JSON list of C-alpha atoms in Angstrom, two decimals:
[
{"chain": "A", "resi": 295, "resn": "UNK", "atom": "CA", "xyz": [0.00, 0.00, 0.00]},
{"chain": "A", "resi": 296, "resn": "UNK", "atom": "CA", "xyz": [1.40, 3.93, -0.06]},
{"chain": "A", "resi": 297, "resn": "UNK", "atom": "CA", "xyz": [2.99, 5.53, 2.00]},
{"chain": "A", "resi": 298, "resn": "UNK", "atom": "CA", "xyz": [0.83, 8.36, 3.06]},
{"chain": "A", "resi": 299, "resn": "UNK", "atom": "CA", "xyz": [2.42, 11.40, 5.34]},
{"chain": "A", "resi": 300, "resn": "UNK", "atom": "CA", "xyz": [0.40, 14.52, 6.92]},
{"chain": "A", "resi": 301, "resn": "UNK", "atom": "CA", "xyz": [2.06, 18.25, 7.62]},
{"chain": "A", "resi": 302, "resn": "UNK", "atom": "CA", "xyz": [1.25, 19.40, 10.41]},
{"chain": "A", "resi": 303, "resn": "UNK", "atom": "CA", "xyz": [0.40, 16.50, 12.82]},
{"chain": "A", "resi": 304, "resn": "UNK", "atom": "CA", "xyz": [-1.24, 18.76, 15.27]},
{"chain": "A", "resi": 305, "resn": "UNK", "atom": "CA", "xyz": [-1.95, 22.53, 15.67]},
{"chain": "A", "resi": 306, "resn": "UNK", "atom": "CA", "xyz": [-3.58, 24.80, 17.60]},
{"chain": "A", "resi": 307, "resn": "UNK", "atom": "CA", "xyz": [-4.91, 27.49, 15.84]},
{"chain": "A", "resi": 308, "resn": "UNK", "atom": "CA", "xyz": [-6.95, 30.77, 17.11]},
{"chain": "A", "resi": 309, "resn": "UNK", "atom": "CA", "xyz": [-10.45, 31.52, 15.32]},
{"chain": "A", "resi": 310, "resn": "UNK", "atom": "CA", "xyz": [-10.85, 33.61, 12.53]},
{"chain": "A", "resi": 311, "resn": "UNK", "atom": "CA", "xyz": [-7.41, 31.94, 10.66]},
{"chain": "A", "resi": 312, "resn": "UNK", "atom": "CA", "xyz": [-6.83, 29.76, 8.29]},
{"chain": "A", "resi": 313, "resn": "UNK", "atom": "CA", "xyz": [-4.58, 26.34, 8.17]},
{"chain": "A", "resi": 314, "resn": "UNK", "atom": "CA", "xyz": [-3.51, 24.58, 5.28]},
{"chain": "A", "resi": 315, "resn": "UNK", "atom": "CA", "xyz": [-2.67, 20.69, 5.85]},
{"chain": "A", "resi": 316, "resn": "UNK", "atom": "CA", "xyz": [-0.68, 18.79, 3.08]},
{"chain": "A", "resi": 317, "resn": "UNK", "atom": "CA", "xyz": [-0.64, 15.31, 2.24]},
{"chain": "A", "resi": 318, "resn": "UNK", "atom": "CA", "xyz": [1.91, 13.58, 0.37]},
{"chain": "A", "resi": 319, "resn": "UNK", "atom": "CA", "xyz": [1.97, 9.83, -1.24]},
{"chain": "A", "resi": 320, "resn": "UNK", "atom": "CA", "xyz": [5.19, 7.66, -1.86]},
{"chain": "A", "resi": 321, "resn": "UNK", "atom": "CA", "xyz": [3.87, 6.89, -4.99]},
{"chain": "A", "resi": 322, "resn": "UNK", "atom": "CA", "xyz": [1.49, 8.21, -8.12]},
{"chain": "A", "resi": 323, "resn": "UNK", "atom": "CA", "xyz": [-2.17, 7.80, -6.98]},
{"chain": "A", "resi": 324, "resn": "UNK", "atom": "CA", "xyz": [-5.28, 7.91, -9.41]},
{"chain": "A", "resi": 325, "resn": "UNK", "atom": "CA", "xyz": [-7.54, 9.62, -6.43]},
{"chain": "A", "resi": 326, "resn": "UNK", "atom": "CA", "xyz": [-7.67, 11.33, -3.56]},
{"chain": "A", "resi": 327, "resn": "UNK", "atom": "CA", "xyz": [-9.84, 12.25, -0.46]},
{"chain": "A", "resi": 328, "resn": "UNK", "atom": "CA", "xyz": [-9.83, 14.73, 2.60]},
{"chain": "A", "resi": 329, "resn": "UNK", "atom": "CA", "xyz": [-12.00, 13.52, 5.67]},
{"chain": "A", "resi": 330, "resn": "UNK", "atom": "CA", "xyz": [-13.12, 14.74, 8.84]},
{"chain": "A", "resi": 331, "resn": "UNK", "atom": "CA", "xyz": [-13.29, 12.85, 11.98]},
{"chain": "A", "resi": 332, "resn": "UNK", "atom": "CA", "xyz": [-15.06, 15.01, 15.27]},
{"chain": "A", "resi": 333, "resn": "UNK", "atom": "CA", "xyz": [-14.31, 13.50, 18.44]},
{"chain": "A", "resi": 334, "resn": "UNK", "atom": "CA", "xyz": [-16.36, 10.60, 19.15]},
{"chain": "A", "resi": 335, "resn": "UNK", "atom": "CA", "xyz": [-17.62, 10.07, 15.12]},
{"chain": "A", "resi": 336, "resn": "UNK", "atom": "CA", "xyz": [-17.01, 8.48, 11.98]},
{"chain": "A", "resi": 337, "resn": "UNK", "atom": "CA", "xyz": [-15.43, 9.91, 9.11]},
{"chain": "A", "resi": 338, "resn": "UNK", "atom": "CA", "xyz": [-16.90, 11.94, 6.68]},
{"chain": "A", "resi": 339, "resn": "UNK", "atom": "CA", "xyz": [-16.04, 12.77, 3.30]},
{"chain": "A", "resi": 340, "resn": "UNK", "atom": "CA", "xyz": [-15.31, 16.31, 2.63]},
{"chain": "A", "resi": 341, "resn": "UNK", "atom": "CA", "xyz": [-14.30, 15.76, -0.85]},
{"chain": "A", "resi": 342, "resn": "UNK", "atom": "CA", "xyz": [-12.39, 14.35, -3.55]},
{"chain": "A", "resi": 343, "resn": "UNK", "atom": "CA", "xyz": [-9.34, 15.99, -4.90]},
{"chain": "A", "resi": 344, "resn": "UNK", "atom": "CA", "xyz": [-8.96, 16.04, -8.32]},
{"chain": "A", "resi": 345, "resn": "UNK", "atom": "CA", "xyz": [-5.87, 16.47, -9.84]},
{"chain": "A", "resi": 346, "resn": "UNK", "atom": "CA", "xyz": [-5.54, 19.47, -12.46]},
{"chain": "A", "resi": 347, "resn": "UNK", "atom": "CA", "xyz": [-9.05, 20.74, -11.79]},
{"chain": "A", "resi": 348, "resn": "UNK", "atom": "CA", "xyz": [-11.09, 21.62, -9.12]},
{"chain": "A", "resi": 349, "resn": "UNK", "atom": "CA", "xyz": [-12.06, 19.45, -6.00]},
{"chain": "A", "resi": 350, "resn": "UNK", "atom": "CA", "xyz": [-15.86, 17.47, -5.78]},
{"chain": "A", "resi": 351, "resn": "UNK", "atom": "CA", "xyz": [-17.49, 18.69, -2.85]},
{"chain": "A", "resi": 352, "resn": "UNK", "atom": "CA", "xyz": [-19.71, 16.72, -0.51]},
{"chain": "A", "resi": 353, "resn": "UNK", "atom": "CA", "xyz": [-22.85, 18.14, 0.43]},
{"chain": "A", "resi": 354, "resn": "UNK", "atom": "CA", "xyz": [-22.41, 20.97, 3.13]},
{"chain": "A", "resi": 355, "resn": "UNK", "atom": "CA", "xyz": [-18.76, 21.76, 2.44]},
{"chain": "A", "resi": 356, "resn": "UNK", "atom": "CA", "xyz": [-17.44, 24.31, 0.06]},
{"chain": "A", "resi": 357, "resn": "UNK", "atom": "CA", "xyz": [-14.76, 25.92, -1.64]},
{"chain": "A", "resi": 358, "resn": "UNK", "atom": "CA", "xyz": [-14.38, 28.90, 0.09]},
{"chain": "A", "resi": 359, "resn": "UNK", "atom": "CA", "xyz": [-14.35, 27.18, 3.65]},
{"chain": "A", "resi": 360, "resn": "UNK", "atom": "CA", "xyz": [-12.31, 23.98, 2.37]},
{"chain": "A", "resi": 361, "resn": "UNK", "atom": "CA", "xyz": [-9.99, 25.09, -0.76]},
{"chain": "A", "resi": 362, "resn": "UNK", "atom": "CA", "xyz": [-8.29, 21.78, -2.26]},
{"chain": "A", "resi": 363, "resn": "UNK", "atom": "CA", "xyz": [-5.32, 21.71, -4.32]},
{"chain": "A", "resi": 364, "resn": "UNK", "atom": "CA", "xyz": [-3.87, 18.77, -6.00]},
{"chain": "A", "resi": 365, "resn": "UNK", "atom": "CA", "xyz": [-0.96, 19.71, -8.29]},
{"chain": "A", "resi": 366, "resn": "UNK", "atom": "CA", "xyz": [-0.09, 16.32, -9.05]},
{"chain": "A", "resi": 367, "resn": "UNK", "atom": "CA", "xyz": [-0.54, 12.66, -8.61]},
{"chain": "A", "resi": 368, "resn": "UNK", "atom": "CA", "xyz": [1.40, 12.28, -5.30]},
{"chain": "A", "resi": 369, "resn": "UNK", "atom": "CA", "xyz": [0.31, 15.74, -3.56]},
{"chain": "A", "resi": 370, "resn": "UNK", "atom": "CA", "xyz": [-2.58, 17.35, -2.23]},
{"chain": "A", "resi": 371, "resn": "UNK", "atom": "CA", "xyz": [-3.38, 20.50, 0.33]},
{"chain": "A", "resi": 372, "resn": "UNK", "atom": "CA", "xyz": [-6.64, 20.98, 2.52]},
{"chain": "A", "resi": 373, "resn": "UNK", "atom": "CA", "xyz": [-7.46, 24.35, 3.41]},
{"chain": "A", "resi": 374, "resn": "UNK", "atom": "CA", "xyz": [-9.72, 25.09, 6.38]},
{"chain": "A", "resi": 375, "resn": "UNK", "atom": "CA", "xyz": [-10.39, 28.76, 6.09]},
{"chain": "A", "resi": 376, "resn": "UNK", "atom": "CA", "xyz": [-11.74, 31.66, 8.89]},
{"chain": "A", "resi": 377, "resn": "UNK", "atom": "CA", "xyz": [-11.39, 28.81, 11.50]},
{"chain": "A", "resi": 378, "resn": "UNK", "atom": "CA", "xyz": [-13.86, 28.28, 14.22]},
{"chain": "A", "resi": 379, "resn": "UNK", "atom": "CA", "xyz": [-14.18, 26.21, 17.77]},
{"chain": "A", "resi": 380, "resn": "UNK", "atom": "CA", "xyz": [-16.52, 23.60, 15.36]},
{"chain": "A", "resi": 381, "resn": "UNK", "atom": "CA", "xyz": [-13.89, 23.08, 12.83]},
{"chain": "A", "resi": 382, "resn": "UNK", "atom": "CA", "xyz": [-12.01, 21.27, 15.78]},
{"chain": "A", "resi": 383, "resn": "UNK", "atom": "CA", "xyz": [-11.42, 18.06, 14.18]},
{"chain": "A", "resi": 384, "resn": "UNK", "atom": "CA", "xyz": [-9.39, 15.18, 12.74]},
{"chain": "A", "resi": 385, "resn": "UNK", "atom": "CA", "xyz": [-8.78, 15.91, 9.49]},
{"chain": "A", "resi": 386, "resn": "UNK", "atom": "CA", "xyz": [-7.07, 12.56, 6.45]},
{"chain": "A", "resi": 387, "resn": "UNK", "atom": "CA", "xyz": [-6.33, 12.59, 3.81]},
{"chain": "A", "resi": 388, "resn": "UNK", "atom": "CA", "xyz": [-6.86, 9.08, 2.02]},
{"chain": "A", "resi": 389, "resn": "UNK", "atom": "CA", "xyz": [-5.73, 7.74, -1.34]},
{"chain": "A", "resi": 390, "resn": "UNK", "atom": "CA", "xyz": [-6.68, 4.73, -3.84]},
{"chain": "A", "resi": 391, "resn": "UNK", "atom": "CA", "xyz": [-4.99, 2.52, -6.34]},
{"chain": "A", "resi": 392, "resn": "UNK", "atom": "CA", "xyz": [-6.27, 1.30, -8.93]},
{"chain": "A", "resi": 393, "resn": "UNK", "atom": "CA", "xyz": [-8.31, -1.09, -6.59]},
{"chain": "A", "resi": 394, "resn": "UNK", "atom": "CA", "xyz": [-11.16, -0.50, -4.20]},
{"chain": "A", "resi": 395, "resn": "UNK", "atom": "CA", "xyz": [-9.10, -0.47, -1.38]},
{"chain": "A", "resi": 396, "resn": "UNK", "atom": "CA", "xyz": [-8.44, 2.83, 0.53]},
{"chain": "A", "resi": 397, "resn": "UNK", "atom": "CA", "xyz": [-5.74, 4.00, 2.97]},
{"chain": "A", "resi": 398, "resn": "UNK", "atom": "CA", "xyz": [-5.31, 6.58, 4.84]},
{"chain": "A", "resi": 399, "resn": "UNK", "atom": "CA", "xyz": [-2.68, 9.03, 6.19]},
{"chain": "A", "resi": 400, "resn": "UNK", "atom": "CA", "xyz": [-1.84, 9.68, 9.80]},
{"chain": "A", "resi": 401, "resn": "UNK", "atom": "CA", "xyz": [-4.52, 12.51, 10.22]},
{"chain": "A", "resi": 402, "resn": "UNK", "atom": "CA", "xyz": [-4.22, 16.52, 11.34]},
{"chain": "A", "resi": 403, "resn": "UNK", "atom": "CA", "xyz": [-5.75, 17.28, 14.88]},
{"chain": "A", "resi": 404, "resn": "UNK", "atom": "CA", "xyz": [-6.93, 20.38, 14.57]},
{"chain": "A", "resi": 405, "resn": "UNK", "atom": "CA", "xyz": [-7.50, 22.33, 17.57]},
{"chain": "A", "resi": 406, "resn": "UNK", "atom": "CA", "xyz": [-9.53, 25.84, 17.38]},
{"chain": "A", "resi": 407, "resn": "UNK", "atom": "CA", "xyz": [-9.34, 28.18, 20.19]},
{"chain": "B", "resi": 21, "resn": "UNK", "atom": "CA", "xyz": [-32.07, 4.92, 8.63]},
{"chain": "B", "resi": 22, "resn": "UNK", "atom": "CA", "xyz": [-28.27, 5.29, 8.22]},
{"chain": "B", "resi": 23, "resn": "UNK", "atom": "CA", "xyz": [-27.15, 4.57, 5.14]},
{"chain": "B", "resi": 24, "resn": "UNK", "atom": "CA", "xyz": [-24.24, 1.52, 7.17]},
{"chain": "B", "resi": 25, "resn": "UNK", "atom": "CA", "xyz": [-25.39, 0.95, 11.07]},
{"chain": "B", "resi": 26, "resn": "UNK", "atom": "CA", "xyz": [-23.51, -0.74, 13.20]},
{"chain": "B", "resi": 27, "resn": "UNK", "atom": "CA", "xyz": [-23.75, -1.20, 17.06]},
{"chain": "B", "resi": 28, "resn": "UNK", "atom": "CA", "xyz": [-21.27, 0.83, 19.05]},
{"chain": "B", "resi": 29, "resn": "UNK", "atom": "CA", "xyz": [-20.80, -1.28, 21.46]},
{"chain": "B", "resi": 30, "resn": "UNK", "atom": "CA", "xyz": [-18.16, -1.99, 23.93]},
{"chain": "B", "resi": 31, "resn": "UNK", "atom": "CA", "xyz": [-17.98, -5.98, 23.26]},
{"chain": "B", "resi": 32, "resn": "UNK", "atom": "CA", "xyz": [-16.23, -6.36, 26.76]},
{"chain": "B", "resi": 33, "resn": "UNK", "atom": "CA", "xyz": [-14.74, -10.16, 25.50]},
{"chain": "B", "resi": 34, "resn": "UNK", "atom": "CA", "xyz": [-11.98, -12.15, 27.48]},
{"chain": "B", "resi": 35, "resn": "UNK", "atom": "CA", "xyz": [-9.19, -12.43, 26.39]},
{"chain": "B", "resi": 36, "resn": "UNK", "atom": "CA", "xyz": [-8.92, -16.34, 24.01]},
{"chain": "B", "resi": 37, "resn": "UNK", "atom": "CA", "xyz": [-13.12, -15.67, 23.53]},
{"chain": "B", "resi": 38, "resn": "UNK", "atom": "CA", "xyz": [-14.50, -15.08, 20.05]},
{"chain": "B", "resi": 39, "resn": "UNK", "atom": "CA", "xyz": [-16.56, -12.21, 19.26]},
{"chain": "B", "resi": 40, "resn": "UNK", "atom": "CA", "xyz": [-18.68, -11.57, 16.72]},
{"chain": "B", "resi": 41, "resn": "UNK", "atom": "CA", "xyz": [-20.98, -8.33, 15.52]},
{"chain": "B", "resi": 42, "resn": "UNK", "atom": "CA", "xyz": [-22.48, -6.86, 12.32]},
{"chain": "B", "resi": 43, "resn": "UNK", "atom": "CA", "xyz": [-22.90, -4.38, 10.32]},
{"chain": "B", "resi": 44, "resn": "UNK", "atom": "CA", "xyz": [-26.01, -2.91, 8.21]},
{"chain": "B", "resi": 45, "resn": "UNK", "atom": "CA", "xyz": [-26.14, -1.34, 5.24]},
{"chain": "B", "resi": 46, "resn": "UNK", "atom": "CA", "xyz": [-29.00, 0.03, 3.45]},
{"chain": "B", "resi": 47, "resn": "UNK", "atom": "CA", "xyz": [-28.43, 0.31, -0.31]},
{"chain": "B", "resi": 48, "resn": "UNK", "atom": "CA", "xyz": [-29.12, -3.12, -1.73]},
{"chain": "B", "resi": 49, "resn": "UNK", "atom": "CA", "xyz": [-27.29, -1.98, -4.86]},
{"chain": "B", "resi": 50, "resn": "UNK", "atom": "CA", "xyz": [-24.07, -1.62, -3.14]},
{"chain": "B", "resi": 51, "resn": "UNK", "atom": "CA", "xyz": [-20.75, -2.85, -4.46]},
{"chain": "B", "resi": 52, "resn": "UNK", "atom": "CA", "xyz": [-17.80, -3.70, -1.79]},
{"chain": "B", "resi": 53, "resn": "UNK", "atom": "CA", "xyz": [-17.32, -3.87, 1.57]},
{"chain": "B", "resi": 54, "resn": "UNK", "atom": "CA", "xyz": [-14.80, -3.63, 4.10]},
{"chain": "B", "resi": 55, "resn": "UNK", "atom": "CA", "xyz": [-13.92, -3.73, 7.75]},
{"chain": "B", "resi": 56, "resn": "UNK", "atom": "CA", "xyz": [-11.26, -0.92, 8.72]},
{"chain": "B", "resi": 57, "resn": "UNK", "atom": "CA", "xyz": [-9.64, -1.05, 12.24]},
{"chain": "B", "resi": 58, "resn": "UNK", "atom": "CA", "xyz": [-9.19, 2.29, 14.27]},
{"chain": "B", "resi": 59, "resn": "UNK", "atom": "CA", "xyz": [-7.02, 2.22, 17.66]},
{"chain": "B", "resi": 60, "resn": "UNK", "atom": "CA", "xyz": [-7.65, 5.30, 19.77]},
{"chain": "B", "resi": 61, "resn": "UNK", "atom": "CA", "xyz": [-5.98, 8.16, 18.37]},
{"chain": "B", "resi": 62, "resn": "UNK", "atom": "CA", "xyz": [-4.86, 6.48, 15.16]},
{"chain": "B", "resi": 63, "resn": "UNK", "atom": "CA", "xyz": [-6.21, 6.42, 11.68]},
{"chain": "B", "resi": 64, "resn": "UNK", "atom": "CA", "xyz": [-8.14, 3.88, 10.26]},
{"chain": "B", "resi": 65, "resn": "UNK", "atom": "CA", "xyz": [-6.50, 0.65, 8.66]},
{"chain": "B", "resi": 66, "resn": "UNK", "atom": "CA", "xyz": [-8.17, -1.51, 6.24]},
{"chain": "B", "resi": 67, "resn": "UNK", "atom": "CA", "xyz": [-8.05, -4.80, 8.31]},
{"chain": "B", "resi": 68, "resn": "UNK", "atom": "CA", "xyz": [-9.75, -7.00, 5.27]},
{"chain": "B", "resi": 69, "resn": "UNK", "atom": "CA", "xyz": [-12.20, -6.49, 1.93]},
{"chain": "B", "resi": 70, "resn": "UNK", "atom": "CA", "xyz": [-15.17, -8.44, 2.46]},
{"chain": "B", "resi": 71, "resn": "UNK", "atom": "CA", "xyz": [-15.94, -11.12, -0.39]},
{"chain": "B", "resi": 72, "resn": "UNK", "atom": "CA", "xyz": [-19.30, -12.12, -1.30]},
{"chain": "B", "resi": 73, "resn": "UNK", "atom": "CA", "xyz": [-18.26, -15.64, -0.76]},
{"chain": "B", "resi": 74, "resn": "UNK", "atom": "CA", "xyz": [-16.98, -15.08, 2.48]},
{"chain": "B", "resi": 75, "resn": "UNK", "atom": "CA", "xyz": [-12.94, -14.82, 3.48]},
{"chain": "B", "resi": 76, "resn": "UNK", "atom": "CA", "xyz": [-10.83, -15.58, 5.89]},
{"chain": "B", "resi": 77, "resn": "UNK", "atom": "CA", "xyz": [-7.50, -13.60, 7.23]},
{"chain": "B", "resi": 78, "resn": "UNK", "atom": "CA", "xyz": [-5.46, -15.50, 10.38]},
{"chain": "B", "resi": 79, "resn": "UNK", "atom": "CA", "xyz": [-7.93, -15.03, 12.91]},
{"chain": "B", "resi": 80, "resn": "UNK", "atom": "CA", "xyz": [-10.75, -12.56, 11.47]},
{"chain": "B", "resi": 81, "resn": "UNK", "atom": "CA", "xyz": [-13.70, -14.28, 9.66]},
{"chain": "B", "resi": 82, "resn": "UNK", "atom": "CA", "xyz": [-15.95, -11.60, 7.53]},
{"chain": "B", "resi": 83, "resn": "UNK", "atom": "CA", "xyz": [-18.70, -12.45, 5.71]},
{"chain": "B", "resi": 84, "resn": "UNK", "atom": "CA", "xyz": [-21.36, -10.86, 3.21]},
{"chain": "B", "resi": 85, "resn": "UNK", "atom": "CA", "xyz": [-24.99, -11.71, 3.03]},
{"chain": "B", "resi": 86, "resn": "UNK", "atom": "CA", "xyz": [-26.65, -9.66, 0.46]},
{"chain": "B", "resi": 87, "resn": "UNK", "atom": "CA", "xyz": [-30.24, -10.69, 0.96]},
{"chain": "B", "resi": 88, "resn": "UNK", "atom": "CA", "xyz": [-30.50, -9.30, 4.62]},
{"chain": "B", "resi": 89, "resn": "UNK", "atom": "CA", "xyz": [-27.75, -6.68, 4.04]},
{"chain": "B", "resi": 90, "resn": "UNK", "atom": "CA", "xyz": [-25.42, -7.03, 6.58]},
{"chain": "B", "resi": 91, "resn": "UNK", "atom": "CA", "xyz": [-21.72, -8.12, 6.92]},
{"chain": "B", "resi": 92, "resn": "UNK", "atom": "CA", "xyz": [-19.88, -9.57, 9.87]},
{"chain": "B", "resi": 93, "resn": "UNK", "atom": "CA", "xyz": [-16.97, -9.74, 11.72]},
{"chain": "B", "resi": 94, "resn": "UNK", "atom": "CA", "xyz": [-15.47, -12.58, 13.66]},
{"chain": "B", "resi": 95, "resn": "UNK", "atom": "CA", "xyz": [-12.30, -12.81, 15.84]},
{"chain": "B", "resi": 96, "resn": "UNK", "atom": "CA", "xyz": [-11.22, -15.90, 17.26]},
{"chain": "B", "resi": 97, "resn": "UNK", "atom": "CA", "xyz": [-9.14, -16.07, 20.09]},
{"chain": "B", "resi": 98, "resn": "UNK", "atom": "CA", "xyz": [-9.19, -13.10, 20.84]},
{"chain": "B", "resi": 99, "resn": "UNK", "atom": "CA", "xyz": [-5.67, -11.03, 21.75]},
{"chain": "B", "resi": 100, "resn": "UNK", "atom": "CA", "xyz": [-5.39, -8.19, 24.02]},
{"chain": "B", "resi": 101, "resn": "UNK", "atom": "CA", "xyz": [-4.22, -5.72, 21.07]},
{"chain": "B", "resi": 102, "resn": "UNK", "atom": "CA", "xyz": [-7.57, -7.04, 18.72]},
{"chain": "B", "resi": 103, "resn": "UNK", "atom": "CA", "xyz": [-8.78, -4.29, 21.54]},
{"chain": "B", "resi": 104, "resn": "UNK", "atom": "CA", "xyz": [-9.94, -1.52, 18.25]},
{"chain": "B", "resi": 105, "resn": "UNK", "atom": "CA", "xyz": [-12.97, 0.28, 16.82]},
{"chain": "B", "resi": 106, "resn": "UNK", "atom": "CA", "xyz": [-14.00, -1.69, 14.14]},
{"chain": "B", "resi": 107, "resn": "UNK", "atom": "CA", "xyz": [-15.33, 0.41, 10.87]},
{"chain": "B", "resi": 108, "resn": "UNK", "atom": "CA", "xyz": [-17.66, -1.29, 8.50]},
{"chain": "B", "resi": 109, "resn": "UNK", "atom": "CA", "xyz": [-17.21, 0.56, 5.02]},
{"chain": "B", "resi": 110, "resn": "UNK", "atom": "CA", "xyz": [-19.50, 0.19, 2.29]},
{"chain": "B", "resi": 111, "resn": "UNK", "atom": "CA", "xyz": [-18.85, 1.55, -1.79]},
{"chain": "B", "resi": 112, "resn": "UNK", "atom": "CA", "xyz": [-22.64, 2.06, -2.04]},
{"chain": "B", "resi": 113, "resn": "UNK", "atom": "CA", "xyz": [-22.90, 2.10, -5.60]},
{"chain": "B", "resi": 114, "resn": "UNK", "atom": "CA", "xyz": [-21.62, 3.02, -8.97]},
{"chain": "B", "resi": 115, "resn": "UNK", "atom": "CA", "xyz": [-23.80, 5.83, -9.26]},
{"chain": "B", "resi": 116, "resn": "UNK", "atom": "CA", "xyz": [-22.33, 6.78, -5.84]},
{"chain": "B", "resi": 117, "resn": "UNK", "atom": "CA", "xyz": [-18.68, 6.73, -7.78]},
{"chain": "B", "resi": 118, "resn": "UNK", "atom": "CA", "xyz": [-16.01, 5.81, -5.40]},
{"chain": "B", "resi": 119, "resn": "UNK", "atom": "CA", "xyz": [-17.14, 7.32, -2.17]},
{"chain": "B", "resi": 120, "resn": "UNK", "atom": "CA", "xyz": [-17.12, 5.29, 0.69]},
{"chain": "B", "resi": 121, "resn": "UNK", "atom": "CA", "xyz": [-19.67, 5.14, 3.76]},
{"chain": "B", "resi": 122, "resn": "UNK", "atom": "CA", "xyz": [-18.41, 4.48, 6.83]},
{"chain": "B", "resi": 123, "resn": "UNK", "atom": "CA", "xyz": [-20.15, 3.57, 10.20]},
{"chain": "B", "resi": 124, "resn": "UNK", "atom": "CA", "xyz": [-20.14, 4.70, 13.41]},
{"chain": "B", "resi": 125, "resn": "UNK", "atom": "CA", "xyz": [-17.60, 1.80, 14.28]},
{"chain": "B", "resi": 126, "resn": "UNK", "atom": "CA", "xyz": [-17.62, -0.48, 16.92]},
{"chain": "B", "resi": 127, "resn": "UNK", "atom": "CA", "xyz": [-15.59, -0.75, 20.03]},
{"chain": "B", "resi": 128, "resn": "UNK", "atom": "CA", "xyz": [-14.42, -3.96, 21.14]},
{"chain": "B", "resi": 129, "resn": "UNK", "atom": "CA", "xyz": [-12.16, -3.81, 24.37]},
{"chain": "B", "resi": 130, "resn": "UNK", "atom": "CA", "xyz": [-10.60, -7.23, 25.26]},
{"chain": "B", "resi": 131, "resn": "UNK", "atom": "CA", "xyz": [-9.69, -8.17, 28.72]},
{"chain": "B", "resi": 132, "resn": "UNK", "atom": "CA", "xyz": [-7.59, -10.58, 30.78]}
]
């Protein structure tokens, strides 16, 4: 399976700023996701990163809260914008080959004060 | 009614017991299936895909029955580290593309 590392780990970040979280894969990767995990849930999808166009939202995120960027096949950055306490989270970034199967990187916990 | 349901648990199971628990999903149209293991803290790790004829990994039995839409999960002899949140994922469909749904997980906590 890839390889799958997360900048930063863990921050703590005051409200009203913004954090951008990169993922990067050992290897060339036809797709890529950013999820959210709040304490205590499962993980939702906030969407799929597409590389050389824009991102495909899930329903209640957007691009202005949530800007994606995925330059290439191994690299992708999640944005959350204008932070607030509720954006306190877990946030992966996941990748698949080829197959179904899905893995995931190591996860941001995000922390807003 | 959730799209995958599963019960939360804690399975409080001695350590060498077998445990078993399910997982529901709602979409009979959907495609594959997994179980994903998530320790405290970590992120999740596909543990095994879930074959419509059934497989078997080591200790961990999963199996598939489409008609009642559910898949399970059985550890045998059970090991202090099997101690995990257990995440059912389901590829609903291929009108869904290749989102996955996960569910709520659940906790199994294995004990001396």
């Amino acid at each position: 399976s890839a390889v799958i590392s997360q900048k930063p780990s863990r921050d703590i970040c005051q409200r009203g700023t913004s954090l951008t979280i990169q993922c990067q894969v050992d290897s060339q990767v036809t797709m890529m996701f950013w999820y959210r995990q709040q304490p205590g849930q499962s993980l939702t999808l906030i969407a799929t990163a597409n590389q050389g166009s824009e991102a495909t939202y899930e329903s209640g995120f957007v691009i202005d809260k949530f800007p994606i960027s995925r330059p290439n096949l191994t690299f992708s950055t999640l944005t959350v914008s204008n932070m607030s306490p509720e954006d306190s989270s877990i946030y992966l970034c996941s990748v698949r080959q080829g197959s179904n199967e899905q893995y995931f990187g190591p996860g941001t916990r995000l922390t807003v004060t | 009614r959730k799209e995958v349901e599963q019960d939360p648990g804690p399975f409080n199971v001695p350590e060498g017991a077998t445990v078993a628990f399910n997982c529901t999903y709602s979409n009979s149209a959907s495609q594959s299936f997994f179980w994903y293991r998530q320790d405290c803290r970590k992120e999740p790790k596909l543990l095994m895909s879930v074959y419509s004829s059934g497989n078997e990994d080591g200790r961990f039995t999963a199996q598939l029955n489409r008609a009642s839409q559910y898949i399970s999960l059985l550890i045998r002899d059970s090991k202090l580290s099997d101690s995990a949140t257990y995440l059912c994922v389901v590829n609903p469909s291929k009108a869904a593309g290749n989102k996955l749904t996960f569910g709520g997980g659940t906790r199994v906590l294995v004990k001396p």
